[in-house]
Amino acid sequence: MKRREFMKANAAAAAATVAGVTIPIKVLAQSDADKSITWSKAPCRYCGVGCGVLVGVQNGRVVASQGDPEAPVNKGLNCIKGYFLPKIMYGQDRVKQPLLRMTNGQYDKNGEFTPVSWDKAFTIMSEKYKAALKNGPNAAGIFMSGQSTVWEGYAAAKLFKAGLRSNNIDPNARHCMASAVVSFMRSFGMDEPMGCYDDFELADAFVLWGSNMAEAHPILWSRLTDRRLSNPNVKVVVLSTFLNRSCDLADIKMVFTPQTEMKILNYIANYLIQNNAVNKEFMDNFVNIRKGATDIGYGLRPNHPLEQKAANANSGASEPMTFEEYKQFLSEYTLEKVSKESGVPAEQITALAKLYADPNVKVMSLWCMGVNQHVRGVWTNHLIYNLHLMTGKISLPGNGPFSLTGQPSACGTAREVGTFAHRLPADLVVANPEHRKFSEKIWKLPDGAIQPEQGLHAVAQDRALRDGKLNAYWTQTTNNMQAGPNIYEDRMKGWRDPRNFIVVSDPYPTVSALSADLILPTSMWVEKEGAYGNAERRCQFWRQAIKGPGESRSDLWQLVEFSKYFKTDEVWPAELLAKNPEFRGKTLYQVLFANGQVDKYPLSDIPAGLLNDESKDFGYYIQKGLFEEYATFGRGHGHDLADFELYHKARGLRWPVVDSKETLWRYSEGYDPYVKPGQKFNFYGNKDGKAVIFALPYEPPAEMPDKEYDLWFCTGRVIEHWHTGTMTRRVPELHRAFPQAVLFMNPVDAQKRQLRRGDKVKIISRRGEITSLVETRGRNKMPEGVVFIPFFDASQLANAITLDATDPLSKETDFKKCAVRVEKA
């Protein structure tokens, strides 16, 4: 498929997307009158907030949903997307059977999508994977997301890292939360926030660092709003590169020049020292200070000029630093300098600094993509932690840094299960020999089964595809052809390279599916039994409520069934089998899933009358078996999960769960069972029980506006749509509310280019161009020099022009900053 053909096909798919009609009004009216609706609980399918909903089923179809009044996260509320949840499953273009590109009955890279059986699909897939693995473990891989259920992610990690012996598995959470992961691990030795959503009712000040919660996390925003409006002394501060809907509530609205929030953060740290606002007792007992390596590059290809110039490319090294040395390091970040360089008035910066400095003000810092999707995302996370560690405002009710998340199980699956290329479950990593040995023991594998080298991260996978080094590739629960950066440079060329075989599992013909060689029809949300883990460490379960359409199957079924097509003799080295002959001739299914642990829970453990298609296919309660085996990794190690059955009864539990009791605030005496009486605090992820402050300077972004490309370009979300719109654009009400992406632009910038609101324009970067319509009014008020476009619209591929520069430590892409020019189309 040539680029022009792809764009044409994609435009047709975009039109089909919005034409879909879900539940007819007549059916809804009948269901209201008929009381035969069966209700069950589930977490919402969308973002990482983890709202609880009640799902109404009638005659095998979801006909209604409502906010769950017993759910502690949302207390019966839903956002606009949540209220239309039933309709996400009933778009007219659902994929209902496997589709393989074929010509004259044979696979053809340039053929037409043709229905095939599951056996045919898995047969050709397995042939392609076996051939690829002969070129090394990174020649085959899978790309998943924070939308995979806990057991789907666990099964995938097990299949690839243990069965196929390839660590080449990564989630789209790499584009989402990887910077938060790396910084949590570096500062605290453990991942994920130490606080919880209860802080929204307890904090005195909320500081949003680059987060538009009003649109991206609306239910949490409603809790924050209630706290602010109910308590006149509570303050809200919003820092952003443009005015957005969250600014409407803010007491202080701070619009800064892109990337300069790092300077503001370092100034506040300097202010704390200069004004004797440092909690010296807390620092002395619970904090170490380290100086991080600088000039670390931008995660581009090694031959890129910026990487060639970097003195310490990709370095995460650090060295001890004294408090006096840290004080000296911060001294250059003066109020006058930071105000001038950030564009934020000095009085606003001072007012914010005073909130952190006041020991009587409980501060909750909040951030998401604005900080994480950043070429210095790890550093910026650290700079936020620094303020809380310097003041002791951490791990206490109402006090703490809180990294929000974008997907329903980015925490529960990608992070906790470990579907990153370098991770294993419960914060273990493949590079650590003790971690590998521990994992092999749980998985009943021979020593040496898990490879020590980490796999390729998301952007590296794109580059390997382009270079013909990654030849068999499978994506699930993600639309990366639309969502990933710099679409045409590596990814599209790699996907359409005849050396490579690409598989996409999806319910709908997305941009990614149209670019693939094989499409597998996926059951979604309540068409399967599932588990998600949200941003406050809350794991939530749901039961299968309906059957998927046609031949669709869950991603879990696909992964486990696919394992039957491989024998150890085909994918394990001869020396490993020679030492462990008992594994010879076995299928990966027998080794990984029918291993006496996963398959030990009988079907009778499933309550009578409930659906569970996967378990009935495999002959045992597979979700329970996978979960209980997975939970073994964390129990007794600070990642404790409760017994399986408890989650089906509860509205989720926040780990660590010890003696059936959840933990609200980690690392703090009286709240965390791992902190002993008298310790006060114990950051037990680190051996000495201390957290780490990192001294890190401002460094510029990879690309800045110049004479030729004179505008900052930023992408993001709007409340009506979620990510690439695969689900929301198939809901007629949401589509009508925001039918197409627009380019938000300052009126002065528009006037300079002789543009008016509604004009069609070309947005051009060094990588490509797209067209859109100018919007100079509306919800986003852009400062001069900055433009913004949401990325949900498949007819306007925003990421065709973004840069694939990443944070060198987290490998997370900076979608928020590149240079473009805008001209009339």
GROMACS .gro file of C-alpha atoms in nm, residues 538-783:
model
  246
  538ARG     CA    1  -0.716   0.047   4.274
  539CYS     CA    2  -0.766  -0.289   4.103
  540GLN     CA    3  -1.126  -0.350   3.982
  541PHE     CA    4  -1.288  -0.659   3.831
  542TRP     CA    5  -1.588  -0.714   3.611
  543ARG     CA    6  -1.778  -1.015   3.476
  544GLN     CA    7  -1.854  -1.089   3.114
  545ALA     CA    8  -2.201  -0.948   3.048
  546ILE     CA    9  -2.261  -1.030   2.680
  547LYS     CA   10  -2.102  -1.224   2.395
  548GLY     CA   11  -1.893  -1.054   2.130
  549PRO     CA   12  -2.027  -1.036   1.775
  550GLY     CA   13  -1.948  -1.293   1.507
  551GLU     CA   14  -1.618  -1.470   1.552
  552SER     CA   15  -1.463  -1.201   1.773
  553ARG     CA   16  -1.251  -1.328   2.061
  554SER     CA   17  -1.087  -1.155   2.354
  555ASP     CA   18  -0.721  -1.063   2.342
  556LEU     CA   19  -0.665  -1.311   2.625
  557TRP     CA   20  -0.812  -1.595   2.419
  558GLN     CA   21  -0.604  -1.490   2.120
  559LEU     CA   22  -0.277  -1.490   2.318
  560VAL     CA   23  -0.337  -1.821   2.491
  561GLU     CA   24  -0.472  -1.997   2.184
  562PHE     CA   25  -0.179  -1.869   1.979
  563SER     CA   26   0.062  -2.032   2.226
  564LYS     CA   27  -0.064  -2.372   2.110
  565TYR     CA   28   0.098  -2.317   1.769
  566PHE     CA   29   0.454  -2.330   1.907
  567LYS     CA   30   0.662  -2.612   2.050
  568THR     CA   31   0.963  -2.550   2.270
  569ASP     CA   32   1.183  -2.728   2.015
  570GLU     CA   33   1.091  -2.458   1.761
  571VAL     CA   34   1.166  -2.149   1.970
  572TRP     CA   35   1.400  -2.252   2.256
  573PRO     CA   36   1.774  -2.302   2.199
  574ALA     CA   37   1.910  -2.656   2.189
  575GLU     CA   38   2.138  -2.600   2.488
  576LEU     CA   39   1.844  -2.493   2.709
  577LEU     CA   40   1.648  -2.804   2.611
  578ALA     CA   41   1.953  -3.027   2.652
  579LYS     CA   42   1.978  -2.920   3.015
  580ASN     CA   43   1.602  -2.950   3.064
  581PRO     CA   44   1.482  -3.241   2.846
  582GLU     CA   45   1.147  -3.260   3.027
  583PHE     CA   46   1.039  -2.952   2.827
  584ARG     CA   47   1.106  -3.113   2.488
  585GLY     CA   48   0.809  -3.155   2.257
  586LYS     CA   49   0.576  -2.948   2.471
  587THR     CA   50   0.370  -2.663   2.333
  588LEU     CA   51   0.411  -2.321   2.486
  589TYR     CA   52   0.050  -2.356   2.598
  590GLN     CA   53   0.143  -2.661   2.806
  591VAL     CA   54   0.450  -2.490   2.953
  592LEU     CA   55   0.294  -2.153   3.033
  593PHE     CA   56  -0.076  -2.205   3.090
  594ALA     CA   57  -0.151  -2.576   3.145
  595ASN     CA   58   0.127  -2.577   3.405
  596GLY     CA   59  -0.061  -2.697   3.713
  597GLN     CA   60  -0.096  -2.342   3.846
  598VAL     CA   61  -0.290  -2.142   3.590
  599ASP     CA   62  -0.519  -2.435   3.509
  600LYS     CA   63  -0.590  -2.554   3.863
  601TYR     CA   64  -0.915  -2.360   3.916
  602PRO     CA   65  -1.219  -2.552   3.786
  603LEU     CA   66  -1.509  -2.407   3.593
  604SER     CA   67  -1.724  -2.468   3.901
  605ASP     CA   68  -1.550  -2.166   4.061
  606ILE     CA   69  -1.743  -1.946   3.817
  607PRO     CA   70  -2.085  -1.863   3.965
  608ALA     CA   71  -2.365  -2.046   3.792
  609GLY     CA   72  -2.532  -1.870   3.503
  610LEU     CA   73  -2.247  -1.631   3.427
  611LEU     CA   74  -2.073  -1.602   3.092
  612ASN     CA   75  -1.702  -1.666   3.058
  613ASP     CA   76  -1.620  -1.764   2.703
  614GLU     CA   77  -1.244  -1.800   2.747
  615SER     CA   78  -1.268  -2.028   3.050
  616LYS     CA   79  -1.525  -2.249   2.885
  617ASP     CA   80  -1.303  -2.280   2.577
  618PHE     CA   81  -0.995  -2.377   2.780
  619GLY     CA   82  -1.181  -2.589   3.036
  620TYR     CA   83  -1.077  -2.407   3.356
  621TYR     CA   84  -1.115  -2.065   3.519
  622ILE     CA   85  -0.825  -1.910   3.333
  623GLN     CA   86  -0.866  -1.553   3.462
  624LYS     CA   87  -0.846  -1.673   3.822
  625GLY     CA   88  -0.547  -1.893   3.749
  626LEU     CA   89  -0.354  -1.615   3.577
  627PHE     CA   90  -0.437  -1.361   3.847
  628GLU     CA   91  -0.341  -1.581   4.140
  629GLU     CA   92  -0.012  -1.677   3.977
  630TYR     CA   93   0.059  -1.311   3.898
  631ALA     CA   94  -0.029  -1.200   4.252
  632THR     CA   95   0.248  -1.426   4.384
  633PHE     CA   96   0.503  -1.176   4.252
  634GLY     CA   97   0.388  -0.893   4.478
  635ARG     CA   98   0.263  -1.053   4.797
  636GLY     CA   99   0.504  -0.985   5.079
  637HIS     CA  100   0.696  -0.738   4.863
  638GLY     CA  101   0.488  -0.421   4.899
  639HIS     CA  102   0.269  -0.493   4.595
  640ASP     CA  103   0.023  -0.718   4.776
  641LEU     CA  104  -0.301  -0.798   4.597
  642ALA     CA  105  -0.606  -0.949   4.765
  643ASP     CA  106  -0.751  -1.289   4.683
  644PHE     CA  107  -0.925  -1.309   4.346
  645GLU     CA  108  -1.280  -1.349   4.477
  646LEU     CA  109  -1.262  -1.038   4.695
  647TYR     CA  110  -1.231  -0.813   4.390
  648HIS     CA  111  -1.553  -0.943   4.242
  649LYS     CA  112  -1.730  -0.845   4.564
  650ALA     CA  113  -1.564  -0.505   4.616
  651ARG     CA  114  -1.561  -0.185   4.412
  652GLY     CA  115  -1.187  -0.220   4.380
  653LEU     CA  116  -0.904  -0.225   4.635
  654ARG     CA  117  -0.588  -0.013   4.654
  655TRP     CA  118  -0.266  -0.209   4.694
  656PRO     CA  119  -0.081  -0.309   4.896
  657VAL     CA  120  -0.374  -0.509   5.036
  658VAL     CA  121  -0.262  -0.682   5.356
  659ASP     CA  122  -0.507  -0.889   5.562
  660SER     CA  123  -0.782  -0.775   5.323
  661LYS     CA  124  -0.716  -0.410   5.415
  662GLU     CA  125  -0.620  -0.162   5.142
  663THR     CA  126  -0.354   0.109   5.175
  664LEU     CA  127  -0.443   0.472   5.115
  665TRP     CA  128  -0.108   0.642   5.178
  666ARG     CA  129   0.214   0.452   5.122
  667TYR     CA  130   0.543   0.494   5.306
  668SER     CA  131   0.376   0.660   5.607
  669GLU     CA  132   0.339   0.522   5.959
  670GLY     CA  133  -0.019   0.447   6.055
  671TYR     CA  134  -0.130   0.406   5.695
  672ASP     CA  135   0.113   0.165   5.531
  673PRO     CA  136   0.150  -0.184   5.686
  674TYR     CA  137   0.511  -0.197   5.564
  675VAL     CA  138   0.609   0.103   5.781
  676LYS     CA  139   0.680  -0.011   6.137
  677PRO     CA  140   0.571   0.178   6.448
  678GLY     CA  141   0.817   0.453   6.532
  679GLN     CA  142   0.960   0.485   6.179
  680LYS     CA  143   0.732   0.779   6.082
  681PHE     CA  144   0.824   0.731   5.716
  682ASN     CA  145   0.997   0.453   5.528
  683PHE     CA  146   1.055   0.474   5.154
  684TYR     CA  147   1.114   0.100   5.155
  685GLY     CA  148   1.159   0.070   4.782
  686ASN     CA  149   1.512   0.194   4.850
  687LYS     CA  150   1.738  -0.014   5.076
  688ASP     CA  151   1.813   0.273   5.314
  689GLY     CA  152   1.446   0.375   5.341
  690LYS     CA  153   1.516   0.719   5.196
  691ALA     CA  154   1.373   0.897   4.893
  692VAL     CA  155   1.598   1.083   4.651
  693ILE     CA  156   1.599   1.447   4.544
  694PHE     CA  157   1.765   1.495   4.205
  695ALA     CA  158   1.940   1.819   4.113
  696LEU     CA  159   1.861   1.866   3.745
  697PRO     CA  160   1.885   2.181   3.533
  698TYR     CA  161   1.671   2.324   3.257
  699GLU     CA  162   1.766   2.192   2.914
  700PRO     CA  163   1.599   2.303   2.588
  701PRO     CA  164   1.360   2.092   2.379
  702ALA     CA  165   1.475   1.902   2.072
  703GLU     CA  166   1.311   2.147   1.833
  704MET     CA  167   1.213   2.512   1.876
  705PRO     CA  168   1.043   2.765   1.646
  706ASP     CA  169   1.265   2.952   1.401
  707LYS     CA  170   1.215   3.175   1.097
  708GLU     CA  171   1.098   2.891   0.873
  709TYR     CA  172   0.880   2.707   1.128
  710ASP     CA  173   0.773   2.986   1.358
  711LEU     CA  174   0.507   2.831   1.583
  712TRP     CA  175   0.505   2.584   1.872
  713PHE     CA  176   0.280   2.286   1.792
  714CYS     CA  177   0.104   2.087   2.065
  715THR     CA  178  -0.138   1.790   2.055
  716GLY     CA  179  -0.381   1.656   2.315
  717ARG     CA  180  -0.739   1.565   2.398
  718VAL     CA  181  -1.085   1.718   2.424
  719ILE     CA  182  -1.353   1.598   2.665
  720GLU     CA  183  -1.581   1.456   2.394
  721HIS     CA  184  -1.324   1.215   2.251
  722TRP     CA  185  -1.074   0.968   2.382
  723HIS     CA  186  -0.735   0.917   2.223
  724THR     CA  187  -0.774   0.831   1.853
  725GLY     CA  188  -1.154   0.825   1.860
  726THR     CA  189  -1.184   0.453   1.780
  727MET     CA  190  -1.472   0.429   2.027
  728THR     CA  191  -1.597   0.785   2.077
  729ARG     CA  192  -1.627   0.870   1.706
  730ARG     CA  193  -1.869   0.577   1.675
  731VAL     CA  194  -2.102   0.737   1.929
  732PRO     CA  195  -2.325   0.973   1.726
  733GLU     CA  196  -2.385   1.212   2.016
  734LEU     CA  197  -2.014   1.257   2.084
  735HIS     CA  198  -1.935   1.292   1.716
  736ARG     CA  199  -2.196   1.564   1.674
  737ALA     CA  200  -2.061   1.748   1.977
  738PHE     CA  201  -1.709   1.769   1.826
  739PRO     CA  202  -1.719   1.630   1.469
  740GLN     CA  203  -1.367   1.716   1.356
  741ALA     CA  204  -1.038   1.840   1.490
  742VAL     CA  205  -0.960   2.211   1.457
  743LEU     CA  206  -0.642   2.412   1.494
  744PHE     CA  207  -0.668   2.640   1.796
  745MET     CA  208  -0.478   2.959   1.721
  746ASN     CA  209  -0.429   3.306   1.866
  747PRO     CA  210  -0.626   3.572   1.669
  748VAL     CA  211  -0.312   3.783   1.629
  749ASP     CA  212  -0.123   3.490   1.476
  750ALA     CA  213  -0.417   3.429   1.244
  751GLN     CA  214  -0.435   3.795   1.140
  752LYS     CA  215  -0.060   3.803   1.064
  753ARG     CA  216  -0.118   3.520   0.817
  754GLN     CA  217  -0.436   3.676   0.675
  755LEU     CA  218  -0.641   3.392   0.821
  756ARG     CA  219  -0.990   3.398   0.968
  757ARG     CA  220  -1.180   3.158   1.189
  758GLY     CA  221  -1.297   2.861   0.979
  759ASP     CA  222  -1.030   2.899   0.712
  760LYS     CA  223  -0.874   2.580   0.582
  761VAL     CA  224  -0.502   2.574   0.650
  762LYS     CA  225  -0.194   2.359   0.604
  763ILE     CA  226   0.009   2.285   0.915
  764ILE     CA  227   0.362   2.204   0.803
  765SER     CA  228   0.656   2.066   0.998
  766ARG     CA  229   0.993   1.928   0.888
  767ARG     CA  230   0.826   1.585   0.872
  768GLY     CA  231   0.510   1.647   0.677
  769GLU     CA  232   0.185   1.839   0.665
  770ILE     CA  233  -0.184   1.808   0.746
  771THR     CA  234  -0.487   2.027   0.682
  772SER     CA  235  -0.734   2.160   0.936
  773LEU     CA  236  -0.964   2.454   1.008
  774VAL     CA  237  -0.861   2.758   1.209
  775GLU     CA  238  -1.033   2.813   1.544
  776THR     CA  239  -0.958   3.146   1.715
  777ARG     CA  240  -1.234   3.121   1.976
  778GLY     CA  241  -1.370   2.841   2.190
  779ARG     CA  242  -1.240   2.650   2.486
  780ASN     CA  243  -0.866   2.694   2.431
  781LYS     CA  244  -0.715   3.043   2.435
  782MET     CA  245  -0.377   3.027   2.271
  783PRO     CA  246  -0.096   3.272   2.342
   0.00000   0.00000   0.00000
